[in-house]
Amino acid sequence: MLKRQFDACLIRPGDIPASRDDLEVVGAFNPGAVATGNGNEVALLVRVAERPREQRAGYTPLPRWNVDAGEVVVDWVADDELEVVDPRIMQQKRDGLWRLTFTSHIRVVRSPDGRSIGAIDDTLFVPQEMYEEFGVEDPRITRIGGTFYFTYVAVSRHGAATALASTTDFRTFQRHGLIFCPENKDVVLFPEQINGEYVAIHRPNPSSPFNMPEMWLARSPDLVNWGRHEHFLGGAGSWDTGRIGAGTPPIRTPAGWLAIYHGNQKETDPGVVGAYAAGALLMDLENPAKIIRRSPEPVLTVTAEHERVGFVPNVVFPTGIVERGDSLLVYCGAADSATGVVELSCQELLVTTSGTEPGRYI
Amino acid sequence: MLKRQFDACLIRPGDIPASRDDLEVVGAFNPGAVATGNGNEVALLVRVAERPREQRAGYTPLPRWNVDAGEVVVDWVADDELEVVDPRIMQQKRDGLWRLTFTSHIRVVRSPDGRSIGAIDDTLFVPQEMYEEFGVEDPRITRIGGTFYFTYVAVSRHGAATALASTTDFRTFQRHGLIFCPENKDVVLFPEQINGEYVAIHRPNPSSPFNMPEMWLARSPDLVNWGRHEHFLGGAGSWDTGRIGAGTPPIRTPAGWLAIYHGNQKETDPGVVGAYAAGALLMDLENPAKIIRRSPEPVLTVTAEHERVGFVPNVVFPTGIVERGDSLLVYCGAADSATGVVELSCQELLVTTSGTEPGRYI
């Protein structure tokens, strides 16, 4: 585990005004983050999860985005009509459909220096398409030229797919449709073309028990259409046996493309989510499918209180990265509730020793 | 169900010479089919499933393609190290990996008239990539300009993905990589660009129990890179509650794009595969995402003996279609063993009445 040179909880749910009086914010987490080029400013796209404030004995309120009405509506479902899957998910007995107990939108938050919060903008990126009826989640931002592209998870009755949008000002947004069909999450874009092609890391989640947790790579001429899928990285078999997926978008270093990814341990108890941690990856500059090194141990584990306690305890989930001289500011979702930032030394991340053994994290 | 104007079992496993002396052909099924433009000739790409001939008491032979060696190798696994999933699939207890009891390649078969078999070519399309270690399966051919493109399922420890290849002569083939990542099968291409874009129907199979069986649509500038995924069609809730997926590539009719798709009924008994049947779809010529009509009942159900009896009983699985005047020759996999052809009237398919009720199949 690397030394955290700086560590702060940037945003808690109570910091974000609800989008409507009858909803309360239960999470402000899993942020995309990018340097805007305006001094030290960092723009964050924060996933805001809301649930109805009202409670009714014997009923569970299940919010969803009504595409026609253009707003959140709430279905009140009798508790005995629902099966609890985990704290976030209920299954409707009548049709087997999974429902979320909250709905997410994306909010623009500005940081003047990357280490503290400034304005919480009024700008909301809310669901619009039928593929977003259960929310838009977990944006990851990559600046390509003068445009900020972000992938996000579009959740609906059809599953969790990944969509692409872009902005130049974080006030207006352009949608580019679903780029990876269900089930696919944790998509990050490389910041430039490599050998004339855009590259993404994605995380398909197939139904077949053939599959172990693994990340894939895809290539594109235009960011909208993707092909030449190839297997990229599976779990190393220790801390990342349950899930594995891209975390921060890759950044270019002289040694290779550097990225931080997440994993968690497989839990055999149903409904129990294993602790999340993060590892580091170094990829070949010319062919990122070629992994030069990966950290033998996590570089981030659950440490701070806001990572230990929350809606889903014991989650540190890196989703954004900003370079600051020799340091990296890594933005993380914490316990599916809050947004944290951790400062790491880029040099240590690349070459630091691991414990008492001489070696390299990555 | 439509009247079969002609109905034949074209190819049985015994008709195909094994690719090697120590293997036996157990299936010659799920064929791609296309008119070559050479008179009435139809070219078929037939999936050939083989298994080791040798038997050893207490052991199961599990074949796989060894990419480095460029040939099939056989792993002999003790029976008590395996869990039987269904007749086709074993699960290795030590690592949870699913294995197939056979391996598939693709074979070129020529029909002089579409209704009988001529030459069984020596041309084999065999696995080559790591994504094909457990076989290449279920080709679907679409002629676009002078090139025959075919999608096929690439099966490996990473799941079942869909790849694209092409040929102009059915002797040499060009691979275009994986176009849809795991888990995705039953991909068919439309035969021309629609509003400047290629269109495919695909069938993601996500892990999330959000999902019901459903087909999706994607669009592409170049057949290799795909985006703008959209939900296309789910099960109608009767004969197609278990699985649903594209069957034949769509053909243009004045009334719209016509395609035959497959479905089966959900079986609650583990290891039991429900009977397959096929329905018909008519899609808008300008926007195939818009479904004009779908058949209220199957247009093909299991009828012939070769559809009833085989490796997986009770499967009729349409995979190819050729227009012959007012008729359609529909090529089908039968019971995961044989290849059949059925002749249907295009007019009846479009407008026939259903049972005693006035109506339209599609």
XYZ file of C-alpha atoms in Angstrom, chain A residues 89 91 95-100 130-131 134 155-161 176-184 197 202 204-212 214 216 219-222 224-232, chain B residues 89 91 95-100 130-131 134 155-161 176-184 197 202 204-212 214 216 219-222 224-232:
106
model
C -31.312 -3.979 -5.064
C -36.311 -8.084 -6.973
C -41.946 -10.390 -12.898
C -38.451 -11.086 -11.555
C -37.359 -7.553 -12.469
C -34.553 -6.047 -10.413
C -35.127 -2.552 -9.097
C -32.809 -0.102 -7.407
C -35.078 4.478 -21.850
C -31.677 2.907 -21.131
C -32.895 3.428 -13.254
C -29.028 1.389 -15.974
C -32.417 0.086 -17.043
C -34.541 -3.038 -17.094
C -32.269 -4.144 -19.915
C -29.239 -4.189 -17.636
C -26.247 -1.925 -17.107
C -24.764 -0.634 -20.363
C -23.269 9.723 -28.294
C -25.384 6.681 -27.438
C -24.556 3.318 -25.917
C -21.027 2.264 -26.801
C -21.053 -1.076 -24.926
C -24.220 -3.145 -24.543
C -25.279 -4.859 -21.282
C -23.653 -5.993 -19.140
C -20.699 -3.617 -19.300
C -7.065 4.451 -33.059
C -14.120 -2.089 -20.581
C -18.056 -7.072 -19.826
C -19.998 -9.133 -17.359
C -21.283 -12.159 -19.240
C -23.789 -14.599 -17.837
C -21.686 -17.620 -18.659
C -19.889 -19.255 -15.753
C -17.078 -19.666 -18.234
C -16.083 -16.232 -17.107
C -13.766 -15.093 -14.385
C -11.769 -9.644 -16.265
C -11.172 -6.146 -21.925
C -10.460 0.020 -30.350
C -12.341 2.644 -32.284
C -11.883 5.049 -35.198
C -14.285 7.631 -33.743
C -18.608 5.948 -30.956
C -18.102 2.621 -32.717
C -15.939 -0.061 -31.110
C -14.445 -3.320 -32.267
C -11.441 -5.658 -32.121
C -12.250 -6.606 -28.551
C -9.479 -8.406 -26.747
C -9.044 -9.821 -23.295
C -6.880 -7.515 -21.242
C -20.863 -28.782 -21.004
C -17.480 -27.850 -15.273
C -11.077 -24.057 -11.153
C -14.768 -23.749 -12.014
C -13.948 -23.494 -15.727
C -16.582 -24.707 -18.139
C -15.415 -27.046 -20.869
C -17.148 -28.354 -23.969
C -7.076 -17.617 -28.205
C -10.745 -16.568 -28.299
C -13.123 -24.137 -27.533
C -15.783 -19.750 -27.711
C -13.042 -19.702 -25.104
C -12.439 -19.591 -21.370
C -13.419 -15.924 -21.673
C -16.926 -16.827 -22.805
C -18.754 -16.798 -26.140
C -18.010 -13.717 -28.219
C -11.803 -8.971 -38.762
C -11.597 -9.666 -35.026
C -14.192 -9.788 -32.295
C -17.043 -7.415 -33.034
C -19.099 -8.165 -29.910
C -17.476 -9.114 -26.601
C -18.726 -11.922 -24.345
C -21.438 -12.906 -23.873
C -22.873 -12.329 -27.323
C -24.728 2.705 -41.825
C -27.076 -9.184 -31.775
C -26.063 -9.937 -25.486
C -26.374 -12.282 -22.565
C -25.600 -10.236 -19.469
C -25.103 -11.724 -16.045
C -27.537 -9.399 -14.396
C -30.928 -10.871 -13.529
C -32.227 -7.520 -14.657
C -32.247 -9.113 -18.029
C -34.948 -10.967 -19.863
C -33.724 -10.076 -25.750
C -30.348 -5.774 -29.616
C -24.832 0.267 -36.138
C -21.457 0.576 -37.777
C -19.621 2.671 -40.360
C -17.387 -0.205 -41.446
C -15.755 -3.841 -37.754
C -16.608 -1.164 -35.180
C -20.074 -1.062 -33.647
C -21.976 1.419 -31.526
C -25.332 3.035 -30.787
C -26.641 -0.175 -29.300
C -30.377 -0.262 -28.799
C -32.814 -2.766 -27.444
C -34.657 -4.427 -30.286
